[in-house]
Amino acid sequence: MFVKTVFIPKLNDSYVYLAEGYRDSKNKVKHRNIESYGRLSLLLDKDPEALDRLEERAAQLSEVTEEAIIQLSINMNTLDEQNLPRQNYGYVFLQALYNELHIPEFLSEYQTRTSVQYPLNEILELLVYSRALNPSSKKRTYEDKGNYFFELPDFSLDDVYRSLTHLSSMKDELTLHLHRRIQETRGRDCSLVFYDVTNYYFESENMEGLRQKGVSKENRETGIVQMGLFIDNEGIPITYELFPGNTNDMSTMRPILEKIKKEYGLGKITIVADKGNNTGENLAYIDNEDDYYIISQRIRARGTELANIVLDQEDYEWNSEGNFKSKSVERDRVVKRSNGTSYTITEHLLCFWSQKEENYQRAKRGHLDERIEKFIENPALLNASNSFGIKKYFKKVMVDKKTGEVLRAKAAYEFNQEKYERDLALDGYYCIVTNDLSLEPLDIIHHYHQLSKIEELFKVTKTDLEGRPVFVWTDEHIKGHFLTCYLALVLYRLLQKKLDKPYPVHQLKEALNLASIKEMNQEIYIFEKRSPLYYVIEQHFGIDLNRKYMRKEKLERKLTNIRL
């Protein structure tokens, strides 16, 4: 701290300031005024020793804390904090992980190779951090780019949309790059991988390209796009693929699996998936590759042979509480391939029953007996919309059993009592199949139940990251949009791992959003209130920003240390 005088020729006098020296972000020495004392002549008229006294005060202030100096400056410039511009700096913790994955280096090489004329990396950072913290349209994201405490080079909204096309073209290269970086930096357990499919809807009713009418999980009438996702044993995404909305779930696994087996070097793996992927084509491919699968098995849709195996009580073992039982049946399963050939797999059929599952299935069915009785008395009601879920227990009868007369005008219906009773008996039972004959039943259940990890990730992309509805229309832009969602998802999963605790994404998102500052002037920033979880994140990144006020250059230095 020192006393500075600045001569003003027009006044033929000097102004006196309390000033301090500092280094800017480029390490250049600069001065700034902390306090103004007015004109020198007036000060000396009142006190001939004014400059000496001010020098003493400057020496004293040099020994006080930076916080006190900042407070002094704030007191001099009383402002309403509510009206100050707000900027988020919590994104920097995601940026540290982004940089750890060497994404800037990857994009720099890509930009050189493709001669992109706009700052592709900075645009991607803006899209990813905004998707992670404040999801919105690409237009709104561009308009709000000043809400983050970092300087962006000049680019236009058109550049943002053009970047989506490049993101689409680099998707396979970048996801493979991320996989390799995760292997290098933290190791990766791909001995057990999980696969599932979900879909995302659009607001537009136009059906073209990836946007196609399919079975929407939200029962939407608009177009959807399918996403198949593989994750590793820790729940960190490995890769994904997009498919047109009218693609059958069963046909999505193999194309991605073939790709990652060839390019990702995963070695021998065990794939866990739900019954939607239990097809002969998928299982034959996995087994023929000398890999393992653990996949749930439909019971009711597989005919009486499987139901009889499940309902045969021989060899079931009960738990001590009497609310769970299981058995394992080894069998040779012959599956049909799409090319017409047959393939035989030796597998274990794991049959389970639980009281909890039975209660769930019976509650889901509701008062089915009363409803069925109504249709038995008046089969004509089966054509009504309320016959959903019941009509399967009635079969068409084309010949009158009493007279032998052919019923040409319309078919009659006969209640299939045997099928109904069999379905009631199957309540509470479920099956899992595996070609890994070394696994114990409880291990198989444990592995299968971990599919909830991938269900959680899909929930995150749809809610916290607001990946749907999708507001871009061309296939290239759709693919670019989902790559930004995927990157945000990977960063959150890596953040959860770094914190050594699976904090829910919505809590992390809130903590990072609360990490914000307000600019009092061009030099001083005021920290807003932060959450307890934020300080946990700080601790794991080795930084302490527990201040109310901070100089700009000091804040920049601290944030730079996080990024590196």
XYZ file of C-alpha atoms in Angstrom:
564
model
C 0.000 0.000 0.000
C 1.248 3.501 -0.758
C 0.113 7.082 -1.231
C -0.117 8.170 -4.861
C -0.478 11.680 -6.228
C -1.728 12.409 -9.721
C -1.175 15.909 -11.132
C -4.159 17.436 -12.956
C -2.861 20.210 -15.311
C -6.246 21.930 -15.681
C -6.485 22.311 -11.914
C -2.812 22.992 -11.450
C -3.152 20.658 -8.505
C -2.781 16.967 -7.634
C -5.252 14.370 -6.428
C -4.163 12.061 -3.626
C -5.067 8.353 -3.511
C -4.399 5.320 -1.359
C -3.132 2.770 -3.899
C -1.702 -0.728 -4.055
C 0.335 -2.703 -6.520
C -0.753 -6.047 -7.961
C -0.056 -8.440 -10.813
C -2.709 -9.011 -13.457
C -3.561 -12.330 -15.131
C -0.530 -11.825 -17.442
C 1.742 -11.285 -14.437
C 2.260 -7.613 -15.261
C 2.656 -5.164 -12.355
C -0.159 -2.624 -12.151
C -1.566 -0.113 -9.667
C -5.109 0.481 -8.504
C -6.707 3.098 -6.303
C -8.229 1.919 -3.055
C -9.329 5.240 -1.595
C -9.432 8.895 -2.752
C -8.387 11.704 -0.380
C -9.162 14.635 -2.658
C -7.006 17.589 -3.789
C -3.517 17.894 -2.326
C -3.705 21.666 -1.790
C -6.840 21.351 0.311
C -5.318 18.558 2.390
C -2.178 20.613 3.121
C -4.213 23.710 3.952
C -5.991 21.743 6.669
C -2.892 19.841 7.833
C 0.650 20.593 6.571
C 1.675 17.072 7.669
C -1.238 15.369 5.851
C 0.971 13.432 3.441
C 3.118 12.067 6.301
C 0.013 10.944 8.150
C -1.372 9.286 5.041
C 1.931 7.476 4.488
C 1.732 6.108 8.035
C -1.837 4.943 7.404
C -0.788 3.263 4.172
C 1.937 1.372 6.057
C -0.599 0.224 8.642
C -3.105 -0.892 6.013
C -0.405 -2.933 4.299
C -0.391 -5.163 7.346
C -4.142 -5.827 7.496
C -5.897 -8.636 5.635
C -6.970 -8.439 2.035
C -10.532 -9.000 3.189
C -10.401 -5.812 5.267
C -8.982 -3.814 2.358
C -11.743 -5.056 0.081
C -14.328 -4.193 2.716
C -12.871 -0.680 2.891
C -13.290 -0.339 -0.866
C -16.844 -1.623 -0.689
C -17.725 0.816 2.044
C -16.455 3.601 -0.213
C -18.637 2.382 -3.056
C -21.855 1.309 -1.380
C -23.822 -0.776 -3.893
C -26.985 -2.830 -3.798
C -25.708 -6.418 -4.094
C -29.073 -7.576 -5.422
C -28.577 -5.619 -8.627
C -25.023 -6.724 -9.319
C -24.401 -9.035 -12.317
C -24.072 -12.706 -11.343
C -21.581 -15.169 -12.843
C -21.167 -18.863 -12.177
C -17.720 -20.254 -11.437
C -18.851 -23.722 -10.265
C -18.445 -24.963 -13.831
C -14.658 -24.927 -13.239
C -14.839 -28.214 -11.312
C -16.390 -29.861 -14.382
C -13.813 -28.083 -16.526
C -11.015 -29.668 -14.505
C -12.391 -33.111 -15.396
C -12.969 -31.994 -18.996
C -9.297 -30.997 -19.232
C -8.187 -34.197 -17.513
C -9.834 -36.097 -20.355
C -7.688 -34.083 -22.823
C -10.758 -32.968 -24.750
C -9.168 -29.587 -25.679
C -6.182 -31.411 -27.177
C -8.466 -33.757 -29.102
C -10.457 -30.829 -30.501
C -7.319 -28.866 -31.364
C -6.074 -31.767 -33.483
C -9.522 -32.170 -35.065
C -9.757 -28.446 -35.804
C -6.346 -28.451 -37.465
C -7.278 -31.463 -39.543
C -10.637 -30.069 -40.661
C -9.753 -26.345 -40.872
C -12.692 -25.256 -38.696
C -12.669 -21.446 -38.574
C -14.390 -20.894 -35.213
C -13.392 -21.854 -31.624
C -14.794 -25.370 -31.509
C -13.471 -26.240 -28.051
C -14.866 -23.115 -26.381
C -18.244 -23.680 -28.045
C -18.306 -27.288 -26.848
C -17.354 -26.195 -23.326
C -20.194 -23.686 -23.296
C -22.682 -26.312 -24.519
C -21.511 -28.981 -22.066
C -21.330 -26.804 -18.934
C -24.670 -25.192 -19.757
C -26.208 -28.628 -20.318
C -24.827 -29.760 -16.955
C -25.852 -26.677 -14.966
C -28.614 -24.762 -16.761
C -30.023 -26.839 -19.639
C -31.782 -24.819 -22.319
C -32.004 -24.414 -26.072
C -28.874 -23.702 -28.094
C -30.119 -20.169 -28.741
C -30.724 -19.475 -25.053
C -27.370 -21.009 -24.136
C -25.637 -18.678 -26.577
C -27.508 -15.649 -25.263
C -26.590 -16.538 -21.654
C -22.918 -17.227 -22.310
C -21.980 -14.201 -20.178
C -23.361 -15.968 -17.099
C -20.080 -17.848 -16.628
C -16.856 -16.458 -15.181
C -14.637 -17.083 -18.172
C -13.721 -15.144 -21.248
C -14.968 -16.577 -24.525
C -13.545 -15.743 -27.941
C -15.897 -14.193 -30.441
C -18.293 -16.566 -32.195
C -21.864 -16.377 -33.483
C -25.035 -18.372 -32.894
C -24.614 -19.784 -36.400
C -21.184 -21.054 -35.321
C -22.872 -22.880 -32.437
C -25.237 -24.666 -34.817
C -22.419 -25.390 -37.275
C -20.412 -26.918 -34.439
C -23.165 -29.504 -33.878
C -22.464 -30.909 -37.337
C -18.779 -31.330 -36.451
C -19.687 -32.899 -33.117
C -21.816 -35.390 -35.009
C -18.945 -36.359 -37.300
C -16.408 -36.725 -34.459
C -18.699 -38.664 -32.092
C -17.105 -42.089 -32.595
C -13.560 -40.745 -32.383
C -14.271 -38.673 -29.286
C -16.093 -41.390 -27.328
C -13.207 -43.785 -28.049
C -10.756 -41.076 -26.943
C -12.694 -40.619 -23.681
C -12.673 -44.370 -23.049
C -8.916 -44.542 -23.458
C -8.318 -41.491 -21.243
C -10.497 -42.942 -18.487
C -8.510 -46.173 -18.723
C -5.247 -44.250 -18.452
C -6.194 -41.885 -15.643
C -8.270 -44.044 -13.307
C -8.402 -47.551 -14.746
C -11.622 -49.114 -15.907
C -13.443 -52.302 -14.931
C -15.163 -53.619 -18.057
C -15.320 -57.229 -16.942
C -18.993 -56.542 -16.199
C -20.848 -54.130 -18.502
C -24.471 -53.071 -18.630
C -26.664 -52.280 -21.618
C -30.084 -50.720 -21.991
C -32.158 -48.681 -24.416
C -34.367 -45.651 -23.933
C -35.940 -43.024 -26.159
C -36.239 -39.245 -26.290
C -39.116 -37.351 -27.820
C -39.298 -34.258 -30.020
C -41.824 -31.439 -30.064
C -42.079 -31.623 -33.846
C -44.567 -34.033 -35.382
C -42.514 -34.368 -38.575
C -41.076 -37.847 -39.075
C -37.792 -37.996 -40.940
C -34.289 -39.357 -40.393
C -33.768 -40.319 -36.758
C -37.122 -38.782 -35.815
C -39.578 -41.632 -36.251
C -42.778 -42.833 -34.620
C -42.071 -45.605 -32.134
C -43.071 -46.953 -28.742
C -42.523 -43.881 -26.573
C -41.810 -44.375 -22.878
C -43.712 -41.123 -22.252
C -46.597 -42.199 -24.530
C -45.896 -39.315 -26.905
C -47.395 -39.121 -30.349
C -44.464 -37.138 -31.744
C -41.282 -38.619 -33.192
C -38.674 -40.202 -30.951
C -35.038 -41.237 -31.208
C -33.653 -44.376 -29.578
C -30.421 -44.409 -27.555
C -28.526 -47.581 -26.667
C -25.970 -47.121 -23.881
C -23.151 -49.278 -22.484
C -21.701 -48.506 -19.044
C -18.884 -50.145 -17.086
C -18.973 -51.836 -13.679
C -18.654 -48.469 -11.905
C -21.525 -46.953 -13.834
C -19.308 -44.767 -16.042
C -20.533 -44.613 -19.657
C -18.423 -46.468 -22.233
C -20.219 -45.415 -25.413
C -23.666 -44.989 -26.919
C -25.436 -45.107 -30.258
C -28.529 -43.422 -31.660
C -31.161 -45.249 -33.713
C -34.333 -44.136 -35.517
C -37.345 -44.085 -33.223
C -39.016 -47.014 -34.990
C -36.036 -49.345 -34.345
C -36.889 -52.439 -32.312
C -35.027 -52.433 -28.973
C -33.868 -55.993 -29.612
C -31.837 -54.994 -32.665
C -29.850 -52.199 -31.002
C -27.398 -54.134 -28.831
C -25.388 -56.085 -31.370
C -24.227 -53.172 -33.606
C -22.773 -51.330 -30.589
C -21.352 -54.501 -29.078
C -19.578 -55.413 -32.302
C -18.057 -51.932 -32.454
C -16.735 -51.812 -28.885
C -15.424 -55.387 -29.030
C -13.447 -54.467 -32.134
C -12.268 -50.945 -31.247
C -12.283 -50.648 -27.454
C -10.247 -53.718 -26.512
C -12.495 -54.685 -23.618
C -11.310 -58.293 -23.417
C -13.639 -60.943 -22.019
C -16.811 -59.350 -20.716
C -20.095 -60.229 -19.065
C -23.041 -58.278 -20.477
C -26.029 -57.565 -18.250
C -29.260 -56.543 -19.977
C -33.018 -56.768 -19.610
C -35.443 -59.077 -21.375
C -35.799 -56.672 -24.304
C -32.386 -57.868 -25.515
C -33.006 -61.585 -24.976
C -32.973 -62.621 -28.626
C -31.371 -65.626 -30.248
C -29.298 -63.354 -32.468
C -27.845 -61.424 -29.507
C -27.191 -64.452 -27.309
C -25.613 -66.472 -30.119
C -23.265 -63.580 -30.940
C -22.211 -63.116 -27.301
C -21.644 -66.809 -26.709
C -19.797 -67.267 -29.999
C -17.421 -64.434 -28.945
C -16.631 -66.413 -25.760
C -18.260 -63.709 -23.670
C -20.939 -64.079 -21.017
C -24.447 -62.702 -20.666
C -26.848 -62.241 -17.782
C -30.255 -61.390 -19.227
C -33.757 -61.575 -17.810
C -36.147 -64.050 -19.393
C -39.819 -63.599 -20.193
C -41.927 -66.374 -18.702
C -45.529 -65.783 -19.746
C -44.656 -65.081 -23.394
C -42.540 -68.248 -23.804
C -45.263 -70.882 -23.738
C -46.101 -73.670 -21.330
C -42.715 -75.458 -21.379
C -40.873 -72.665 -19.589
C -43.816 -72.010 -17.268
C -43.839 -75.659 -16.255
C -40.113 -75.542 -15.423
C -40.650 -72.439 -13.293
C -43.680 -73.830 -11.466
C -42.072 -77.209 -10.753
C -41.254 -76.831 -7.044
C -38.522 -79.462 -7.036
C -35.013 -78.122 -6.225
C -36.188 -74.689 -5.029
C -34.266 -73.449 -1.996
C -35.922 -71.052 0.459
C -34.347 -68.304 2.496
C -34.672 -68.287 6.284
C -37.497 -65.702 6.233
C -39.598 -67.754 3.817
C -40.179 -64.846 1.410
C -37.712 -65.821 -1.314
C -36.720 -69.003 -3.134
C -34.548 -69.880 -6.119
C -33.326 -72.778 -8.220
C -30.955 -73.268 -11.128
C -31.668 -75.465 -14.139
C -28.929 -76.256 -16.644
C -30.156 -76.645 -20.183
C -29.068 -76.644 -23.803
C -30.871 -73.836 -25.549
C -31.239 -73.850 -29.317
C -31.616 -70.346 -30.764
C -32.445 -69.301 -34.290
C -30.282 -66.814 -36.131
C -31.515 -64.341 -38.717
C -29.679 -66.267 -41.457
C -31.819 -69.328 -40.694
C -29.137 -71.348 -38.901
C -29.427 -72.751 -35.395
C -26.989 -72.264 -32.529
C -26.882 -74.250 -29.280
C -25.956 -72.577 -25.988
C -25.448 -74.331 -22.684
C -26.878 -72.011 -20.067
C -28.288 -71.810 -16.580
C -31.923 -70.835 -16.181
C -32.236 -69.141 -12.792
C -35.778 -69.220 -11.435
C -36.753 -66.957 -8.554
C -39.845 -66.211 -6.527
C -40.235 -63.414 -4.001
C -43.177 -62.325 -1.895
C -42.416 -58.702 -2.748
C -42.623 -59.392 -6.481
C -45.861 -61.319 -6.077
C -47.456 -58.487 -4.121
C -46.328 -56.031 -6.796
C -47.701 -58.075 -9.710
C -51.047 -58.703 -8.045
C -51.459 -55.063 -7.118
C -50.630 -54.122 -10.715
C -53.248 -56.531 -12.017
C -55.946 -55.021 -9.781
C -59.410 -56.519 -9.501
C -58.985 -58.655 -12.582
C -61.393 -61.390 -11.445
C -64.349 -59.005 -11.359
C -63.510 -57.563 -14.768
C -63.051 -60.991 -16.376
C -66.402 -62.155 -15.008
C -68.067 -59.247 -16.784
C -66.511 -60.242 -20.125
C -67.399 -63.916 -19.669
C -71.039 -62.894 -19.296
C -70.894 -60.525 -22.283
C -67.981 -61.366 -24.664
C -69.082 -58.644 -27.089
C -67.529 -56.116 -24.709
C -64.100 -57.447 -25.635
C -64.031 -55.135 -28.616
C -64.236 -52.131 -26.307
C -61.140 -50.228 -25.256
C -61.417 -51.404 -21.642
C -60.571 -54.960 -22.722
C -56.837 -54.117 -22.662
C -54.951 -56.743 -20.638
C -57.910 -59.102 -20.544
C -58.486 -60.083 -24.143
C -55.412 -62.366 -24.043
C -57.435 -64.755 -21.836
C -60.130 -65.141 -24.478
C -59.728 -67.041 -27.723
C -61.815 -66.725 -30.829
C -64.176 -69.583 -31.528
C -65.249 -69.925 -35.161
C -67.525 -72.973 -34.629
C -70.477 -73.208 -32.243
C -69.596 -76.107 -29.925
C -73.215 -77.061 -29.349
C -74.415 -77.146 -32.948
C -71.170 -77.451 -34.898
C -72.304 -74.515 -36.995
C -69.596 -72.322 -38.530
C -69.875 -68.801 -37.148
C -69.356 -66.748 -40.281
C -70.903 -63.428 -39.266
C -68.652 -62.791 -36.291
C -66.450 -64.794 -34.025
C -67.480 -65.808 -30.548
C -65.054 -65.810 -27.612
C -64.245 -68.501 -25.130
C -62.499 -67.834 -21.806
C -59.159 -69.686 -21.450
C -59.373 -70.700 -17.801
C -56.149 -72.711 -17.944
C -54.049 -69.772 -19.191
C -55.543 -67.443 -16.613
C -54.822 -69.807 -13.732
C -51.290 -70.376 -14.978
C -50.626 -66.631 -15.033
C -51.954 -66.303 -11.496
C -49.654 -69.118 -10.411
C -46.672 -67.332 -12.001
C -47.137 -64.209 -9.911
C -43.937 -63.492 -8.003
C -41.718 -65.572 -10.294
C -39.028 -64.186 -12.563
C -36.143 -65.718 -14.521
C -32.606 -64.792 -15.486
C -30.484 -66.728 -17.949
C -26.704 -66.860 -18.166
C -24.117 -68.838 -20.079
C -21.617 -68.377 -17.212
C -22.086 -71.704 -15.478
C -19.670 -70.783 -12.669
C -21.875 -68.094 -11.113
C -23.901 -68.695 -7.975
C -27.589 -67.646 -8.029
C -27.132 -64.800 -5.541
C -24.208 -63.434 -7.580
C -26.375 -63.485 -10.686
C -29.157 -61.604 -8.909
C -26.650 -59.065 -7.599
C -25.204 -58.454 -11.064
C -28.631 -58.161 -12.645
C -29.933 -55.718 -10.075
C -27.037 -53.402 -10.932
C -28.912 -52.575 -14.147
C -30.438 -49.866 -11.979
C -27.179 -47.929 -12.564
C -28.003 -47.467 -16.218
C -31.642 -46.670 -15.467
C -30.370 -43.936 -13.154
C -28.199 -42.472 -15.938
C -31.134 -42.378 -18.337
C -33.155 -40.596 -15.656
C -30.348 -38.055 -15.220
C -30.186 -37.289 -18.953
C -33.945 -36.812 -19.131
C -34.412 -34.782 -15.940
C -31.248 -33.094 -14.619
C -29.710 -32.622 -18.087
C -33.108 -32.111 -19.775
C -32.055 -34.110 -22.817
C -35.673 -34.181 -23.968
C -37.686 -32.776 -25.619
C -35.177 -32.299 -28.406
C -35.400 -28.935 -30.185
C -32.983 -29.506 -33.076
C -34.201 -31.195 -36.236
C -31.490 -32.410 -38.615
C -29.794 -35.735 -37.933
C -26.392 -34.040 -37.603
C -27.677 -31.543 -35.057
C -29.521 -34.276 -33.140
C -26.324 -36.309 -32.916
C -24.354 -33.232 -31.851
C -26.936 -32.423 -29.170
C -26.748 -35.904 -27.662
C -22.957 -35.825 -27.651
C -23.101 -32.760 -25.380
C -25.574 -34.614 -23.125
C -23.268 -37.636 -23.062
C -20.223 -35.522 -22.155
C -22.116 -33.791 -19.332
C -23.182 -37.219 -18.053
C -19.596 -38.538 -18.131
C -18.328 -35.470 -16.245
C -20.948 -35.887 -13.520
C -20.110 -39.586 -13.119
C -16.402 -38.762 -12.852
C -17.200 -36.040 -10.308
C -19.163 -38.545 -8.234
C -16.188 -40.917 -8.308
C -13.764 -38.156 -7.334
C -15.880 -37.336 -4.290
C -15.846 -41.017 -3.240
C -19.567 -40.843 -2.612
C -22.500 -41.190 -5.021
C -24.059 -37.795 -4.382
C -27.162 -37.552 -6.599
C -26.610 -35.467 -9.708
C -29.372 -33.049 -8.753
C -27.487 -32.232 -5.520
C -24.195 -31.748 -7.380
C -25.952 -29.582 -9.935
C -27.428 -27.397 -7.202
C -24.067 -27.073 -5.407
C -22.240 -26.063 -8.593
C -24.957 -23.595 -9.561
C -24.724 -21.911 -6.149
C -20.993 -21.386 -6.709
C -21.368 -17.909 -8.138
C -19.983 -14.417 -7.723
C -21.178 -10.870 -8.255
C -18.964 -8.215 -9.744
C -18.815 -5.191 -7.457
C -16.496 -3.412 -9.842
C -13.899 -4.519 -12.342
C -11.542 -5.577 -9.561
C -13.577 -7.005 -6.679
C -16.029 -9.924 -6.614
C -18.538 -10.860 -3.922
C -19.184 -14.561 -3.283
C -22.792 -15.648 -2.927
C -23.938 -18.139 -0.306
C -22.752 -21.671 -1.063
C -24.025 -25.095 0.024
C -22.273 -27.553 2.395
C -21.775 -29.947 -0.540
C -19.924 -27.215 -2.419
C -17.249 -27.146 0.296
C -16.926 -30.939 0.026
C -16.209 -30.462 -3.690
C -13.671 -27.728 -2.888
C -11.881 -30.013 -0.452
C -11.505 -32.820 -3.010
C -10.076 -30.378 -5.554
C -7.630 -28.927 -3.027
C -8.866 -25.333 -3.061
C -10.222 -22.893 -0.482
C -12.517 -20.118 -1.676
C -14.254 -19.627 1.656
C -14.283 -15.847 1.375
C -16.896 -13.144 1.129
C -14.804 -10.927 -1.178
C -11.868 -11.535 -3.482
C -9.759 -9.646 -5.979
C -10.282 -10.626 -9.604
C -6.672 -11.621 -10.273
C -6.518 -13.766 -7.133
C -9.770 -15.511 -8.033
C -8.474 -16.142 -11.558
C -5.270 -17.669 -10.182
C -7.184 -20.003 -7.872
C -9.568 -21.119 -10.607
C -6.646 -21.663 -12.979
C -5.101 -24.000 -10.396
C -8.304 -26.086 -10.459
C -8.370 -26.281 -14.242
C -4.807 -27.579 -14.542
